[in-house]
Amino acid sequence: MDIRTEIIAVGSELLLGQIVNTNAQFLSKELAEIGLNVYYHTVVGDNPARLESALKIAKERSNIIIFTGGLGPTKDDLTKETISKTLGKTLVFDIDALESIQSYFAQTKRTMSENNKKQALVIEGSTILKNDNGMAPGMALEVDQIIYMLLPGPPSEMRPMFQNYGKEYFQKRLGMQEKIVSRVLRYFGIGESQLETDIQDLIDGQTNPTIAPLATEGEVTLRLTAKHIDEKIAQELLDEVEKKINARVGEFFYGFNETTLMNELKAQLLNKKKTVAAAESLTGGMFSELITSLNGASRIFNGSIISYTNEVKIQSLQVKEDTLKTYGAVSEQCAKEMAEQVRKLLNSDIGISFTGAAGPEPHEGQPVGTVFIGIASEEQSNVYALNLAGSRKGIRTRTVKYGCHYLVKLLNEIE
């Protein structure tokens, strides 16, 4: 069977640009992992006639149609009403969903309106997808060899519903015997084009597992996906491809799946029983905000000094005035002193500093994107010079990531 999947997101707020259609992105990734390719993304407003039109087009080109949104209690939530009418089906109450809604209103001592009761309506003959995080259940049914799945719009409801129940529905309904296993490899310090060039023959020769490159903000990820009836063998297939890839670009590899450079830094600091302190100029506290967002940050992070002006660098960080007069704030010498001083002042094992010209104008005659990152330990001090391109926000974000990258490399060298 040639399976062609289409996702139809329902909601005028999507067309008005008030929210981003992250549901379609999420579903496309999840569906790819179980071997279902998405051919079309459609967005339609809260209008029955236009939804009917979108559904008519989808029926002509797709045999799996997934809807998100329009299952709520308000007057413009018309997805299931419109689809049931188009398919010649009636709406019936799902008793479990209705009891769950009634129980919620009883517990919160609120009066349940008819609108709320409407959320328990489902298309007759549907397989019900339980909503563990909200009121409106999802549903799936097949009519004339087309599978329809209706999911709620809020991501906090839709995502767990699809992962816990929607995926299983497709796997059972389509008789998918093979286990599909994915693994994400994360790289930093190498561009997407260079990484692809280095492993191009592996990408060209991919069959099972498949290799899918994806660039994110200053990083590159590779999603490896293997299929096999035996999950253990699928994992072994992934191991084999991962080994081949990292034999070529392993120096840039830093972690798996949903980890981040900051998470890896935290793990290394905990493992080596080290603390870090930061002196931030162009990053303005971004490094500190990210590290303190992690649970248990107090065990690895002693604090920071945001020294955005030269006066603060001199008064609070005790950077020498001569250093700033002779070399400027955007310099290797300033970055080195900032890192050394913050380490001492905040009694940390390691000090890191960020100084540079983030833009949009040059700073002290230094071009936009000129960045210096200082890292000081009791044994040594190093400064890393970067020339970054992009927006002010992008330069600052990548500067912090480079800082994490260099810290992780330093910690890897510590016995």
mmCIF file of C-alpha atoms in Angstrom:
data_model
loop_
_atom_site.group_PDB
_atom_site.id
_atom_site.type_symbol
_atom_site.label_atom_id
_atom_site.label_comp_id
_atom_site.label_asym_id
_atom_site.label_seq_id
_atom_site.Cartn_x
_atom_site.Cartn_y
_atom_site.Cartn_z
ATOM 1 C CA MET A 1 0.000 0.000 0.000
ATOM 2 C CA ASP A 2 1.361 3.398 -1.003
ATOM 3 C CA ILE A 3 0.794 5.438 2.144
ATOM 4 C CA ARG A 4 0.536 9.189 1.725
ATOM 5 C CA THR A 5 -0.001 11.147 4.927
ATOM 6 C CA GLU A 6 -1.366 14.676 5.237
ATOM 7 C CA ILE A 7 -1.573 16.867 8.337
ATOM 8 C CA ILE A 8 -4.333 19.481 8.492
ATOM 9 C CA ALA A 9 -3.959 22.045 11.274
ATOM 10 C CA VAL A 10 -7.205 23.834 12.109
ATOM 11 C CA GLY A 11 -7.219 27.295 13.657
ATOM 12 C CA SER A 12 -7.487 30.870 12.448
ATOM 13 C CA GLU A 13 -4.799 31.870 14.961
ATOM 14 C CA LEU A 14 -2.295 29.900 12.864
ATOM 15 C CA LEU A 15 -3.162 31.862 9.737
ATOM 16 C CA LEU A 16 -3.007 35.154 11.628
ATOM 17 C CA GLY A 17 0.508 34.349 12.804
ATOM 18 C CA GLN A 18 -0.527 34.482 16.452
ATOM 19 C CA ILE A 19 0.959 31.027 17.101
ATOM 20 C CA VAL A 20 3.404 28.811 15.203
ATOM 21 C CA ASN A 21 2.294 25.461 13.805
ATOM 22 C CA THR A 22 4.640 23.352 15.927
ATOM 23 C CA ASN A 23 2.138 20.477 15.910
ATOM 24 C CA ALA A 24 2.818 19.698 12.255
ATOM 25 C CA GLN A 25 6.565 19.677 12.832
ATOM 26 C CA PHE A 26 6.197 17.365 15.825
ATOM 27 C CA LEU A 27 3.855 14.962 14.034
ATOM 28 C CA SER A 28 6.061 14.794 10.933
ATOM 29 C CA LYS A 29 9.030 13.731 13.068
ATOM 30 C CA GLU A 30 6.997 11.199 15.028
ATOM 31 C CA LEU A 31 5.407 9.728 11.899
ATOM 32 C CA ALA A 32 8.788 9.424 10.164
ATOM 33 C CA GLU A 33 9.989 7.333 13.082
ATOM 34 C CA ILE A 34 7.293 4.736 12.414
ATOM 35 C CA GLY A 35 7.848 4.794 8.662
ATOM 36 C CA LEU A 36 4.961 7.049 7.610
ATOM 37 C CA ASN A 37 5.986 9.806 5.210
ATOM 38 C CA VAL A 38 4.125 13.108 5.328
ATOM 39 C CA TYR A 39 3.454 14.484 1.848
ATOM 40 C CA TYR A 40 1.423 17.585 2.706
ATOM 41 C CA HIS A 41 0.926 20.164 5.460
ATOM 42 C CA THR A 42 -2.292 22.170 5.285
ATOM 43 C CA VAL A 43 -3.514 24.980 7.527
ATOM 44 C CA VAL A 44 -7.142 26.075 7.490
ATOM 45 C CA GLY A 45 -9.090 28.570 9.589
ATOM 46 C CA ASP A 46 -12.083 27.968 11.841
ATOM 47 C CA ASN A 47 -14.519 27.896 8.960
ATOM 48 C CA PRO A 48 -16.642 24.835 8.079
ATOM 49 C CA ALA A 49 -16.786 25.542 4.334
ATOM 50 C CA ARG A 50 -13.042 25.985 4.014
ATOM 51 C CA LEU A 51 -12.382 22.924 6.193
ATOM 52 C CA GLU A 52 -14.713 20.889 3.965
ATOM 53 C CA SER A 53 -12.798 22.123 0.925
ATOM 54 C CA ALA A 54 -9.443 21.224 2.482
ATOM 55 C CA LEU A 55 -10.774 17.786 3.399
ATOM 56 C CA LYS A 56 -12.052 17.213 -0.163
ATOM 57 C CA ILE A 57 -8.602 17.999 -1.581
ATOM 58 C CA ALA A 58 -6.874 15.822 1.026
ATOM 59 C CA LYS A 59 -9.109 12.834 0.244
ATOM 60 C CA GLU A 60 -8.025 12.936 -3.388
ATOM 61 C CA ARG A 61 -4.294 12.791 -2.645
ATOM 62 C CA SER A 62 -3.797 11.221 0.806
ATOM 63 C CA ASN A 63 -4.898 8.036 2.532
ATOM 64 C CA ILE A 64 -3.986 9.080 6.068
ATOM 65 C CA ILE A 65 -5.334 12.478 7.136
ATOM 66 C CA ILE A 66 -4.490 13.799 10.596
ATOM 67 C CA PHE A 67 -6.268 16.850 12.011
ATOM 68 C CA THR A 68 -5.042 18.949 14.935
ATOM 69 C CA GLY A 69 -7.206 21.548 16.635
ATOM 70 C CA GLY A 70 -10.881 22.399 16.700
ATOM 71 C CA LEU A 71 -11.978 19.854 19.326
ATOM 72 C CA GLY A 72 -12.549 22.379 22.112
ATOM 73 C CA PRO A 73 -15.737 23.737 23.709
ATOM 74 C CA THR A 74 -16.107 27.057 21.879
ATOM 75 C CA LYS A 75 -18.409 27.888 18.992
ATOM 76 C CA ASP A 76 -15.591 27.960 16.435
ATOM 77 C CA ASP A 77 -14.295 24.488 17.401
ATOM 78 C CA LEU A 78 -15.961 22.677 14.507
ATOM 79 C CA THR A 79 -13.479 20.030 13.357
ATOM 80 C CA LYS A 80 -15.315 16.875 14.375
ATOM 81 C CA GLU A 81 -18.696 18.337 13.416
ATOM 82 C CA THR A 82 -17.475 19.180 9.937
ATOM 83 C CA ILE A 83 -15.677 15.872 9.386
ATOM 84 C CA SER A 84 -18.538 13.752 10.684
ATOM 85 C CA LYS A 85 -20.950 15.575 8.366
ATOM 86 C CA THR A 86 -18.619 15.142 5.390
ATOM 87 C CA LEU A 87 -18.188 11.432 6.100
ATOM 88 C CA GLY A 88 -21.904 10.872 6.687
ATOM 89 C CA LYS A 89 -21.357 9.917 10.330
ATOM 90 C CA THR A 90 -23.109 11.021 13.504
ATOM 91 C CA LEU A 91 -21.574 12.303 16.724
ATOM 92 C CA VAL A 92 -22.093 10.317 19.911
ATOM 93 C CA PHE A 93 -20.992 10.851 23.495
ATOM 94 C CA ASP A 94 -17.961 8.951 24.734
ATOM 95 C CA ILE A 95 -19.049 7.968 28.240
ATOM 96 C CA ASP A 96 -15.516 7.819 29.711
ATOM 97 C CA ALA A 97 -14.677 11.287 28.391
ATOM 98 C CA LEU A 98 -17.989 12.704 29.619
ATOM 99 C CA GLU A 99 -17.487 11.264 33.111
ATOM 100 C CA SER A 100 -13.945 12.647 33.198
ATOM 101 C CA ILE A 101 -15.195 16.138 32.291
ATOM 102 C CA GLN A 102 -18.017 15.954 34.857
ATOM 103 C CA SER A 103 -15.547 14.803 37.516
ATOM 104 C CA TYR A 104 -13.205 17.720 36.738
ATOM 105 C CA PHE A 105 -15.973 20.298 37.176
ATOM 106 C CA ALA A 106 -17.185 18.625 40.356
ATOM 107 C CA GLN A 107 -13.695 18.688 41.866
ATOM 108 C CA THR A 108 -13.159 22.331 40.972
ATOM 109 C CA LYS A 109 -16.693 23.227 42.161
ATOM 110 C CA ARG A 110 -17.556 24.848 38.832
ATOM 111 C CA THR A 111 -20.709 24.537 36.776
ATOM 112 C CA MET A 112 -20.319 22.532 33.575
ATOM 113 C CA SER A 113 -21.928 24.181 30.551
ATOM 114 C CA GLU A 114 -23.295 22.438 27.463
ATOM 115 C CA ASN A 115 -20.243 23.695 25.605
ATOM 116 C CA ASN A 116 -17.965 21.681 27.880
ATOM 117 C CA LYS A 117 -20.174 18.643 27.463
ATOM 118 C CA LYS A 118 -19.666 18.987 23.709
ATOM 119 C CA GLN A 119 -15.994 18.030 24.149
ATOM 120 C CA ALA A 120 -17.033 14.450 24.925
ATOM 121 C CA LEU A 121 -18.671 14.018 21.492
ATOM 122 C CA VAL A 122 -16.860 11.650 19.117
ATOM 123 C CA ILE A 123 -17.549 10.380 15.610
ATOM 124 C CA GLU A 124 -19.509 7.109 15.694
ATOM 125 C CA GLY A 125 -17.358 4.017 15.131
ATOM 126 C CA SER A 126 -14.131 5.752 16.136
ATOM 127 C CA THR A 127 -11.294 4.296 18.120
ATOM 128 C CA ILE A 128 -10.997 6.686 21.066
ATOM 129 C CA LEU A 129 -7.604 8.200 21.898
ATOM 130 C CA LYS A 130 -7.614 9.067 25.586
ATOM 131 C CA ASN A 131 -6.722 12.607 26.649
ATOM 132 C CA ASP A 132 -4.636 12.285 29.810
ATOM 133 C CA ASN A 133 -3.887 16.010 29.914
ATOM 134 C CA GLY A 134 -7.166 17.667 28.967
ATOM 135 C CA MET A 135 -10.842 17.105 28.265
ATOM 136 C CA ALA A 136 -11.465 16.458 24.563
ATOM 137 C CA PRO A 137 -10.552 12.904 23.502
ATOM 138 C CA GLY A 138 -8.944 12.225 20.168
ATOM 139 C CA MET A 139 -10.301 9.690 17.721
ATOM 140 C CA ALA A 140 -9.368 7.617 14.685
ATOM 141 C CA LEU A 141 -11.471 5.841 12.095
ATOM 142 C CA GLU A 142 -11.248 4.434 8.586
ATOM 143 C CA VAL A 143 -13.775 5.261 5.878
ATOM 144 C CA ASP A 144 -13.387 4.133 2.246
ATOM 145 C CA GLN A 145 -9.748 3.081 2.797
ATOM 146 C CA ILE A 146 -8.761 6.449 4.231
ATOM 147 C CA ILE A 147 -7.686 6.706 7.869
ATOM 148 C CA TYR A 148 -8.750 9.865 9.706
ATOM 149 C CA MET A 149 -7.241 10.870 13.026
ATOM 150 C CA LEU A 150 -8.429 13.858 15.061
ATOM 151 C CA LEU A 151 -6.148 15.268 17.743
ATOM 152 C CA PRO A 152 -6.529 18.281 20.064
ATOM 153 C CA GLY A 153 -4.715 21.515 19.243
ATOM 154 C CA PRO A 154 -2.861 22.350 22.491
ATOM 155 C CA PRO A 155 0.606 20.741 22.211
ATOM 156 C CA SER A 156 0.503 19.759 25.900
ATOM 157 C CA GLU A 157 -2.494 17.527 25.063
ATOM 158 C CA MET A 158 -1.718 16.513 21.486
ATOM 159 C CA ARG A 159 1.871 15.330 21.935
ATOM 160 C CA PRO A 160 1.353 12.806 24.752
ATOM 161 C CA MET A 161 -1.894 11.624 23.139
ATOM 162 C CA PHE A 162 -0.143 10.825 19.883
ATOM 163 C CA GLN A 163 2.910 9.282 21.522
ATOM 164 C CA ASN A 164 0.880 7.132 23.921
ATOM 165 C CA TYR A 165 -2.084 6.183 21.735
ATOM 166 C CA GLY A 166 -1.854 7.544 18.181
ATOM 167 C CA LYS A 167 1.372 5.786 17.258
ATOM 168 C CA GLU A 168 0.100 2.489 18.605
ATOM 169 C CA TYR A 169 -3.104 2.848 16.583
ATOM 170 C CA PHE A 170 -1.170 3.198 13.321
ATOM 171 C CA GLN A 171 1.218 0.380 14.128
ATOM 172 C CA LYS A 172 -1.636 -2.028 14.894
ATOM 173 C CA ARG A 173 -3.932 -0.861 12.104
ATOM 174 C CA LEU A 174 -1.233 -1.009 9.436
ATOM 175 C CA GLY A 175 0.268 -4.236 10.739
ATOM 176 C CA MET A 176 3.703 -2.783 11.318
ATOM 177 C CA GLN A 177 5.797 -5.690 12.574
ATOM 178 C CA GLU A 178 9.159 -3.995 12.374
ATOM 179 C CA LYS A 179 10.481 -2.066 15.341
ATOM 180 C CA ILE A 180 11.642 1.407 14.361
ATOM 181 C CA VAL A 181 14.484 2.734 16.496
ATOM 182 C CA SER A 182 15.995 6.199 16.195
ATOM 183 C CA ARG A 183 19.089 7.792 17.670
ATOM 184 C CA VAL A 184 20.178 11.413 17.356
ATOM 185 C CA LEU A 185 23.892 12.243 17.244
ATOM 186 C CA ARG A 186 24.790 15.828 18.153
ATOM 187 C CA TYR A 187 27.806 17.763 16.865
ATOM 188 C CA PHE A 188 29.273 21.177 17.553
ATOM 189 C CA GLY A 189 32.137 23.076 15.921
ATOM 190 C CA ILE A 190 31.539 21.750 12.414
ATOM 191 C CA GLY A 191 29.144 23.142 9.816
ATOM 192 C CA GLU A 192 26.358 21.109 8.256
ATOM 193 C CA SER A 193 27.887 21.239 4.772
ATOM 194 C CA GLN A 194 31.313 20.091 6.026
ATOM 195 C CA LEU A 195 29.847 17.253 8.061
ATOM 196 C CA GLU A 196 27.771 16.093 5.094
ATOM 197 C CA THR A 197 30.833 16.240 2.846
ATOM 198 C CA ASP A 198 32.814 14.121 5.290
ATOM 199 C CA ILE A 199 30.156 11.367 5.373
ATOM 200 C CA GLN A 200 28.603 11.849 1.903
ATOM 201 C CA ASP A 201 29.261 8.274 0.791
ATOM 202 C CA LEU A 202 27.521 6.945 3.898
ATOM 203 C CA ILE A 203 24.498 9.182 3.220
ATOM 204 C CA ASP A 204 24.407 8.156 -0.465
ATOM 205 C CA GLY A 205 24.577 4.479 0.435
ATOM 206 C CA GLN A 206 22.018 4.575 3.224
ATOM 207 C CA THR A 207 19.246 2.002 3.249
ATOM 208 C CA ASN A 208 18.773 0.674 6.747
ATOM 209 C CA PRO A 209 19.637 2.586 8.912
ATOM 210 C CA THR A 210 18.859 5.909 7.285
ATOM 211 C CA ILE A 211 20.883 9.057 8.019
ATOM 212 C CA ALA A 212 19.115 12.435 8.139
ATOM 213 C CA PRO A 213 21.210 15.589 8.762
ATOM 214 C CA LEU A 214 19.611 18.592 10.445
ATOM 215 C CA ALA A 215 21.172 21.964 11.277
ATOM 216 C CA THR A 216 20.060 23.834 14.390
ATOM 217 C CA GLU A 217 21.380 27.073 15.933
ATOM 218 C CA GLY A 218 25.134 26.654 15.555
ATOM 219 C CA GLU A 219 24.921 22.857 15.768
ATOM 220 C CA VAL A 220 24.413 19.856 13.507
ATOM 221 C CA THR A 221 22.467 16.724 14.342
ATOM 222 C CA LEU A 222 22.186 13.401 12.564
ATOM 223 C CA ARG A 223 19.079 11.290 13.082
ATOM 224 C CA LEU A 224 19.796 7.610 12.519
ATOM 225 C CA THR A 225 16.749 5.361 12.072
ATOM 226 C CA ALA A 226 16.843 1.574 11.831
ATOM 227 C CA LYS A 227 14.072 -0.968 11.252
ATOM 228 C CA HIS A 228 14.020 -4.603 12.300
ATOM 229 C CA ILE A 229 11.618 -7.069 13.867
ATOM 230 C CA ASP A 230 14.179 -7.580 16.640
ATOM 231 C CA GLU A 231 14.808 -4.281 18.454
ATOM 232 C CA LYS A 232 18.201 -5.505 19.651
ATOM 233 C CA ILE A 233 19.353 -6.004 16.066
ATOM 234 C CA ALA A 234 18.013 -2.540 15.143
ATOM 235 C CA GLN A 235 20.147 -1.065 17.945
ATOM 236 C CA GLU A 236 23.181 -2.989 16.651
ATOM 237 C CA LEU A 237 22.600 -1.548 13.170
ATOM 238 C CA LEU A 238 22.611 1.935 14.686
ATOM 239 C CA ASP A 239 25.805 1.174 16.615
ATOM 240 C CA GLU A 240 27.551 0.125 13.414
ATOM 241 C CA VAL A 241 26.615 3.269 11.485
ATOM 242 C CA GLU A 242 27.385 5.522 14.446
ATOM 243 C CA LYS A 243 30.870 3.994 14.664
ATOM 244 C CA LYS A 244 31.512 4.657 10.956
ATOM 245 C CA ILE A 245 30.327 8.270 11.225
ATOM 246 C CA ASN A 246 32.308 9.097 14.349
ATOM 247 C CA ALA A 247 35.460 7.544 12.914
ATOM 248 C CA ARG A 248 35.403 10.598 10.631
ATOM 249 C CA VAL A 249 33.779 13.412 12.638
ATOM 250 C CA GLY A 250 33.931 12.121 16.202
ATOM 251 C CA GLU A 251 36.034 15.056 17.412
ATOM 252 C CA PHE A 252 32.908 17.245 17.045
ATOM 253 C CA PHE A 253 30.474 14.778 18.649
ATOM 254 C CA TYR A 254 29.175 15.700 22.094
ATOM 255 C CA GLY A 255 26.013 13.750 22.907
ATOM 256 C CA PHE A 256 22.865 11.864 22.042
ATOM 257 C CA ASN A 257 19.198 12.621 21.460
ATOM 258 C CA GLU A 258 17.786 15.629 23.364
ATOM 259 C CA THR A 259 20.870 16.558 25.358
ATOM 260 C CA THR A 260 22.456 20.017 25.049
ATOM 261 C CA LEU A 261 25.969 21.363 25.399
ATOM 262 C CA MET A 262 24.939 22.853 28.741
ATOM 263 C CA ASN A 263 23.644 19.483 29.954
ATOM 264 C CA GLU A 264 26.924 17.866 28.952
ATOM 265 C CA LEU A 265 28.840 20.601 30.749
ATOM 266 C CA LYS A 266 26.829 20.015 33.902
ATOM 267 C CA ALA A 267 27.515 16.272 33.740
ATOM 268 C CA GLN A 268 31.244 16.830 33.301
ATOM 269 C CA LEU A 269 31.473 19.379 36.134
ATOM 270 C CA LEU A 270 29.644 17.004 38.471
ATOM 271 C CA ASN A 271 31.786 14.074 37.371
ATOM 272 C CA LYS A 272 35.046 15.968 37.910
ATOM 273 C CA LYS A 273 33.751 17.706 41.052
ATOM 274 C CA LYS A 274 34.545 21.162 39.671
ATOM 275 C CA THR A 275 32.826 24.538 39.879
ATOM 276 C CA VAL A 276 32.721 27.343 37.336
ATOM 277 C CA ALA A 277 32.145 31.094 37.544
ATOM 278 C CA ALA A 278 31.470 33.450 34.650
ATOM 279 C CA ALA A 279 32.436 36.996 33.665
ATOM 280 C CA GLU A 280 30.050 38.083 30.917
ATOM 281 C CA SER A 281 30.300 41.116 28.697
ATOM 282 C CA LEU A 282 28.716 40.671 25.256
ATOM 283 C CA THR A 283 26.604 37.687 26.453
ATOM 284 C CA GLY A 284 25.028 39.820 29.191
ATOM 285 C CA GLY A 285 24.201 36.941 31.547
ATOM 286 C CA MET A 286 23.077 34.417 28.924
ATOM 287 C CA PHE A 287 25.548 31.758 30.071
ATOM 288 C CA SER A 288 24.510 32.271 33.696
ATOM 289 C CA GLU A 289 20.803 32.089 32.881
ATOM 290 C CA LEU A 290 21.215 28.806 31.002
ATOM 291 C CA ILE A 291 23.370 27.084 33.595
ATOM 292 C CA THR A 292 21.119 28.150 36.486
ATOM 293 C CA SER A 293 18.081 26.772 34.647
ATOM 294 C CA LEU A 294 19.489 23.284 35.292
ATOM 295 C CA ASN A 295 18.505 21.350 38.397
ATOM 296 C CA GLY A 296 21.314 21.246 40.929
ATOM 297 C CA ALA A 297 23.186 24.175 39.375
ATOM 298 C CA SER A 298 24.381 25.338 42.795
ATOM 299 C CA ARG A 299 26.710 22.327 42.927
ATOM 300 C CA ILE A 300 28.615 23.422 39.816
ATOM 301 C CA PHE A 301 28.111 27.174 39.460
ATOM 302 C CA ASN A 302 29.358 29.712 41.985
ATOM 303 C CA GLY A 303 28.025 32.817 40.272
ATOM 304 C CA SER A 304 28.793 35.475 37.689
ATOM 305 C CA ILE A 305 29.677 39.098 37.178
ATOM 306 C CA ILE A 306 28.010 40.830 34.237
ATOM 307 C CA SER A 307 30.639 43.399 33.338
ATOM 308 C CA TYR A 308 29.078 45.098 30.354
ATOM 309 C CA THR A 309 30.999 48.355 30.732
ATOM 310 C CA ASN A 310 34.688 49.017 31.188
ATOM 311 C CA GLU A 311 33.940 50.656 34.548
ATOM 312 C CA VAL A 312 32.447 47.443 35.887
ATOM 313 C CA LYS A 313 35.319 45.432 34.448
ATOM 314 C CA ILE A 314 37.721 47.609 36.413
ATOM 315 C CA GLN A 315 35.730 48.066 39.620
ATOM 316 C CA SER A 316 34.046 44.698 40.053
ATOM 317 C CA LEU A 317 36.304 42.325 38.123
ATOM 318 C CA GLN A 318 39.510 44.194 38.882
ATOM 319 C CA VAL A 319 40.669 44.059 35.277
ATOM 320 C CA LYS A 320 43.696 46.348 34.945
ATOM 321 C CA GLU A 321 42.906 49.778 33.547
ATOM 322 C CA ASP A 322 46.117 49.590 31.502
ATOM 323 C CA THR A 323 44.879 46.407 29.828
ATOM 324 C CA LEU A 324 41.723 48.141 28.642
ATOM 325 C CA LYS A 325 43.587 51.283 27.521
ATOM 326 C CA THR A 326 46.258 49.331 25.655
ATOM 327 C CA TYR A 327 44.287 46.433 24.146
ATOM 328 C CA GLY A 328 40.622 47.320 24.590
ATOM 329 C CA ALA A 329 37.741 45.337 26.046
ATOM 330 C CA VAL A 330 37.417 43.221 22.907
ATOM 331 C CA SER A 331 40.797 41.566 23.169
ATOM 332 C CA GLU A 332 42.585 38.388 24.111
ATOM 333 C CA GLN A 333 44.273 40.134 27.021
ATOM 334 C CA CYS A 334 40.979 41.397 28.496
ATOM 335 C CA ALA A 335 39.293 37.996 28.129
ATOM 336 C CA LYS A 336 42.220 36.328 29.925
ATOM 337 C CA GLU A 337 42.115 38.733 32.876
ATOM 338 C CA MET A 338 38.315 38.522 33.134
ATOM 339 C CA ALA A 339 38.426 34.724 33.382
ATOM 340 C CA GLU A 340 41.289 34.718 35.877
ATOM 341 C CA GLN A 341 39.740 37.388 38.078
ATOM 342 C CA VAL A 342 36.225 35.908 38.226
ATOM 343 C CA ARG A 343 37.699 32.519 39.164
ATOM 344 C CA LYS A 344 39.541 34.081 42.099
ATOM 345 C CA LEU A 345 36.826 36.494 43.192
ATOM 346 C CA LEU A 346 34.106 33.828 43.231
ATOM 347 C CA ASN A 347 36.347 31.074 44.574
ATOM 348 C CA SER A 348 35.776 28.669 41.674
ATOM 349 C CA ASP A 349 37.864 25.934 40.092
ATOM 350 C CA ILE A 350 37.339 27.406 36.636
ATOM 351 C CA GLY A 351 36.584 30.898 35.369
ATOM 352 C CA ILE A 352 35.106 31.618 31.956
ATOM 353 C CA SER A 353 34.765 34.995 30.259
ATOM 354 C CA PHE A 354 32.937 36.300 27.193
ATOM 355 C CA THR A 355 33.841 39.553 25.485
ATOM 356 C CA GLY A 356 33.366 40.716 21.920
ATOM 357 C CA ALA A 357 31.422 42.700 19.355
ATOM 358 C CA ALA A 358 27.931 41.264 18.906
ATOM 359 C CA GLY A 359 26.748 44.079 16.637
ATOM 360 C CA PRO A 360 25.011 45.586 14.897
ATOM 361 C CA GLU A 361 27.944 48.041 14.859
ATOM 362 C CA PRO A 362 31.687 47.350 15.293
ATOM 363 C CA HIS A 363 33.009 47.860 18.821
ATOM 364 C CA GLU A 364 36.333 49.522 19.571
ATOM 365 C CA GLY A 365 37.212 49.129 15.912
ATOM 366 C CA GLN A 366 36.656 45.364 16.045
ATOM 367 C CA PRO A 367 34.352 43.901 13.358
ATOM 368 C CA VAL A 368 30.956 42.479 14.323
ATOM 369 C CA GLY A 369 31.372 38.824 15.250
ATOM 370 C CA THR A 370 34.816 39.228 16.841
ATOM 371 C CA VAL A 371 34.640 37.207 20.063
ATOM 372 C CA PHE A 372 37.130 36.184 22.731
ATOM 373 C CA ILE A 373 36.384 33.462 25.278
ATOM 374 C CA GLY A 374 38.760 33.102 28.213
ATOM 375 C CA ILE A 375 39.007 29.992 30.371
ATOM 376 C CA ALA A 376 41.167 29.986 33.476
ATOM 377 C CA SER A 377 41.958 27.230 35.925
ATOM 378 C CA GLU A 378 44.539 27.160 38.692
ATOM 379 C CA GLU A 379 46.996 25.508 36.304
ATOM 380 C CA GLN A 380 46.523 27.487 33.086
ATOM 381 C CA SER A 381 44.662 30.168 31.153
ATOM 382 C CA ASN A 382 43.551 29.921 27.527
ATOM 383 C CA VAL A 383 41.798 32.347 25.224
ATOM 384 C CA TYR A 384 39.837 31.293 22.156
ATOM 385 C CA ALA A 385 39.320 33.806 19.351
ATOM 386 C CA LEU A 386 36.241 33.470 17.132
ATOM 387 C CA ASN A 387 34.912 35.265 14.071
ATOM 388 C CA LEU A 388 31.190 34.618 13.993
ATOM 389 C CA ALA A 389 28.596 35.688 11.445
ATOM 390 C CA GLY A 390 24.871 36.285 11.803
ATOM 391 C CA SER A 391 22.504 38.392 13.843
ATOM 392 C CA ARG A 392 23.328 39.914 17.221
ATOM 393 C CA LYS A 393 21.203 37.248 18.923
ATOM 394 C CA GLY A 394 22.787 34.467 16.886
ATOM 395 C CA ILE A 395 26.330 35.633 17.697
ATOM 396 C CA ARG A 396 25.570 35.775 21.418
ATOM 397 C CA THR A 397 23.871 32.370 21.403
ATOM 398 C CA ARG A 398 26.728 30.679 19.575
ATOM 399 C CA THR A 399 29.284 32.407 21.801
ATOM 400 C CA VAL A 400 27.711 30.724 24.844
ATOM 401 C CA LYS A 401 27.659 27.364 23.048
ATOM 402 C CA TYR A 402 31.319 27.705 22.144
ATOM 403 C CA GLY A 403 32.042 28.481 25.786
ATOM 404 C CA CYS A 404 30.319 25.264 26.856
ATOM 405 C CA HIS A 405 32.172 23.377 24.117
ATOM 406 C CA TYR A 406 35.596 24.595 25.278
ATOM 407 C CA LEU A 407 34.773 23.899 28.924
ATOM 408 C CA VAL A 408 33.713 20.350 28.101
ATOM 409 C CA LYS A 409 36.965 19.803 26.173
ATOM 410 C CA LEU A 410 38.976 21.112 29.135
ATOM 411 C CA LEU A 411 37.120 18.882 31.591
ATOM 412 C CA ASN A 412 37.625 15.847 29.338
ATOM 413 C CA GLU A 413 41.383 16.351 29.728
ATOM 414 C CA ILE A 414 41.219 16.357 33.529
ATOM 415 C CA GLU A 415 42.022 12.987 35.089
#
